[in-house]
PDB file of C-alpha atoms in Angstrom:
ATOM      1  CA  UNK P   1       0.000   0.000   0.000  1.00  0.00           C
ATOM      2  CA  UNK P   2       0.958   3.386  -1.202  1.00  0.00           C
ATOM      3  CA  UNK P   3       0.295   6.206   1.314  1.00  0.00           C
ATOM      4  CA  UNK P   4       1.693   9.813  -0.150  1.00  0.00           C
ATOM      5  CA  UNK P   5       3.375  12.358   2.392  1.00  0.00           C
ATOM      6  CA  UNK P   6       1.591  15.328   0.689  1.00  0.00           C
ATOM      7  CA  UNK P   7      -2.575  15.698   1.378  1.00  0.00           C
ATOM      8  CA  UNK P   8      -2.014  18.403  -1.649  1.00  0.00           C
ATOM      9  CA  UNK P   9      -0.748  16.251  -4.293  1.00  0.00           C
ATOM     10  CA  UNK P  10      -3.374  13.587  -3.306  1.00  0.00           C
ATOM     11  CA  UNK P  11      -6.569  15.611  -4.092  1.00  0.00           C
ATOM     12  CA  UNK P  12      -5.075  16.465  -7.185  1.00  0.00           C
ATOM     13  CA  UNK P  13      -5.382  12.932  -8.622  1.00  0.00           C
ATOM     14  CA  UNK P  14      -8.317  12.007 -10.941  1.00  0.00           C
ATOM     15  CA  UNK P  15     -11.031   9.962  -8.780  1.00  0.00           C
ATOM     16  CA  UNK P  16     -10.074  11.528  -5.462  1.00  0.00           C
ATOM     17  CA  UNK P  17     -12.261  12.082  -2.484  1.00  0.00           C
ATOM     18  CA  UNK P  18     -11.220  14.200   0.635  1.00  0.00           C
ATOM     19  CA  UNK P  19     -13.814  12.656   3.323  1.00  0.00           C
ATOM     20  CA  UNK P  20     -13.502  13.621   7.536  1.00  0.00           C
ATOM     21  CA  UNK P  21     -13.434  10.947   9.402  1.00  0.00           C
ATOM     22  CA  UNK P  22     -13.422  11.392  13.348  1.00  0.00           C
ATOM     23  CA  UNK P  23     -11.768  14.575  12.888  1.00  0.00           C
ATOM     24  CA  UNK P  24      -9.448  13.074  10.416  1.00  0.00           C
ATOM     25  CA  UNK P  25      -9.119  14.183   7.150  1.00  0.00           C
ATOM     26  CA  UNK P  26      -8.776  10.940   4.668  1.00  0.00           C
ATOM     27  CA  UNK P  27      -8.113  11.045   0.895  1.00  0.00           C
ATOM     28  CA  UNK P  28      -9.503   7.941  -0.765  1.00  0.00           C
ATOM     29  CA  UNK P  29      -9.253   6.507  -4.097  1.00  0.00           C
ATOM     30  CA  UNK P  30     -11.765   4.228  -5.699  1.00  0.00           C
ATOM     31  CA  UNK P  31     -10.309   4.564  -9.295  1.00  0.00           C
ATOM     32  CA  UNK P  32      -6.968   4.097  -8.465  1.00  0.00           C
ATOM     33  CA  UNK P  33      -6.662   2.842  -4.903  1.00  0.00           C
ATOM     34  CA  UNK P  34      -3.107   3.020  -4.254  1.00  0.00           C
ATOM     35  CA  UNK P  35      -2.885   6.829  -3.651  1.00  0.00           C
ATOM     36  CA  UNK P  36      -4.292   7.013  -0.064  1.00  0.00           C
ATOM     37  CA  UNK P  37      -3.382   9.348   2.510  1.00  0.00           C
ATOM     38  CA  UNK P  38      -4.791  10.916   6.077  1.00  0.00           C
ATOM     39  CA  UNK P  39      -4.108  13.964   8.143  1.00  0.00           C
ATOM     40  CA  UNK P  40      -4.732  15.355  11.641  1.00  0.00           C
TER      41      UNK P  40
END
């Protein structure tokens, strides 16, 4: 598993969701799963 150190690189990718999670902020990927990423 892939996990990028940068949240702004992540959002940038096509199919990218930022979601809040628990006062978490997850980027998740469902067309390309690898690029994954949380912050906080």
């Amino acid at each position: 598993m892939k996990v990028r150190a940068s949240m702004k690189s992540l959002k940038n990718q096509t199919g990218a969701q930022v979601v809040r999670r628990r006062g978490k902020v997850y980027v998740i990927n469902r067309l390309n799963p690898r690029f994954k990423g949380h912050q906080g």
